[in-house]
Amino acid sequence: DREGSITIVGAVSPPGGDFTDPVTSATLSIVQVFWGLDKKLAQRKHFPSINWNISFSKYIRTLEPYFEQNFDPEYGALQQRMREVLQMEDDLQEIVQLVGHF
């Protein structure tokens, strides 16, 4: 028996950012992972300009037991907390933009 891995990358730039576009939907159904690039991050010279709040992987639940066993038993809880913190940062930045910054 041989063992290995395979990586599939699909790059799609939907017209107008419409993720319901058939080509985009078909690509997402195959790769099961989405890294959403953010124009605002790129304008601030933040590279890679991946917006973690809209990005996702459908493999997280499948891989969670592996990460918990090999890295940290609280991996799932830590990942959820990280997402909450990133969302809170996004919310606060939006408020700062509305109110203005000092």
Coordinates of C-alpha atoms in Angstrom, one line a residue:
D1 CA 0.0 0.0 0.0
R2 CA 1.1 3.5 -0.8
E3 CA 0.0 6.6 1.2
G4 CA 0.1 10.2 0.1
S5 CA -1.9 13.3 -0.1
I6 CA -3.4 15.5 -2.8
T7 CA -4.0 19.2 -2.9
I8 CA -6.8 20.8 -5.0
V9 CA -6.8 24.5 -5.6
G10 CA -9.5 26.3 -7.4
A11 CA -9.3 30.0 -8.1
V12 CA -12.5 31.9 -9.1
S13 CA -13.2 35.6 -9.4
P14 CA -17.0 35.8 -9.6
P15 CA -18.4 38.8 -11.5
G16 CA -19.4 41.4 -9.0
G17 CA -18.4 39.2 -6.1
D18 CA -21.5 37.0 -6.6
F19 CA -20.7 33.7 -4.8
T20 CA -24.0 32.2 -6.0
D21 CA -22.6 32.2 -9.5
P22 CA -22.7 28.6 -10.9
V23 CA -19.0 28.4 -11.6
T24 CA -18.1 29.6 -8.1
S25 CA -20.6 27.2 -6.5
A26 CA -19.2 24.3 -8.5
T27 CA -15.7 25.2 -7.5
L28 CA -16.6 25.5 -3.8
S29 CA -18.3 22.1 -3.9
I30 CA -15.1 20.5 -5.2
V31 CA -12.5 22.2 -3.1
Q32 CA -14.6 22.6 0.1
V33 CA -12.4 25.5 1.2
F34 CA -12.9 29.2 0.6
W35 CA -10.3 31.9 1.2
G36 CA -12.0 35.3 0.8
L37 CA -9.7 38.0 -0.4
D38 CA -10.6 41.5 1.0
K39 CA -10.0 44.6 -1.0
K40 CA -9.8 46.8 2.2
L41 CA -7.0 44.6 3.6
A42 CA -5.1 44.9 0.3
Q43 CA -5.5 48.6 0.3
R44 CA -3.9 48.7 3.8
K45 CA -1.0 46.6 2.5
H46 CA -2.1 43.7 4.6
F47 CA -0.9 40.6 2.7
P48 CA -2.1 38.0 2.2
S49 CA -5.4 39.9 2.2
I50 CA -7.5 37.0 3.4
N51 CA -10.6 37.9 5.4
W52 CA -10.9 35.2 8.0
N53 CA -14.4 36.2 8.9
I54 CA -15.7 35.1 5.5
S55 CA -13.3 32.3 4.8
F56 CA -14.1 28.7 5.7
S57 CA -13.2 25.1 5.4
K58 CA -15.7 22.2 5.4
Y59 CA -12.9 19.9 6.6
I60 CA -12.6 21.5 10.1
R61 CA -14.9 19.0 11.8
T62 CA -13.2 16.1 10.1
L63 CA -9.7 17.3 11.2
E64 CA -10.7 18.5 14.7
P65 CA -10.0 15.1 16.4
Y66 CA -6.6 14.9 14.8
F67 CA -5.7 18.5 16.0
E68 CA -7.0 17.8 19.5
Q69 CA -5.0 14.5 19.8
N70 CA -1.8 15.8 18.2
F71 CA -1.7 19.5 19.2
D72 CA -4.1 20.7 21.9
P73 CA -7.1 18.9 23.4
E74 CA -9.0 22.2 23.4
Y75 CA -8.3 22.9 19.7
G76 CA -12.0 23.2 18.8
A77 CA -12.8 25.7 21.7
L78 CA -9.6 27.7 20.9
Q79 CA -10.5 27.9 17.2
Q80 CA -14.1 29.1 18.1
R81 CA -12.7 31.7 20.5
M82 CA -10.2 32.9 17.8
R83 CA -13.1 33.4 15.3
E84 CA -15.1 35.4 17.9
V85 CA -12.1 37.7 18.6
L86 CA -11.6 38.3 14.9
Q87 CA -15.3 39.1 14.4
M88 CA -15.1 41.4 17.4
E89 CA -12.1 43.2 15.8
D90 CA -14.1 43.6 12.6
D91 CA -17.1 45.0 14.5
L92 CA -14.9 47.5 16.4
Q93 CA -13.2 48.6 13.2
E94 CA -16.5 49.3 11.6
I95 CA -17.6 51.4 14.7
V96 CA -14.3 53.3 14.5
Q97 CA -14.9 54.1 10.8
L98 CA -18.4 55.4 11.6
V99 CA -17.5 57.4 14.7
G100 CA -14.0 58.5 13.5
H101 CA -10.7 57.8 15.1
F102 CA -8.5 60.1 17.2

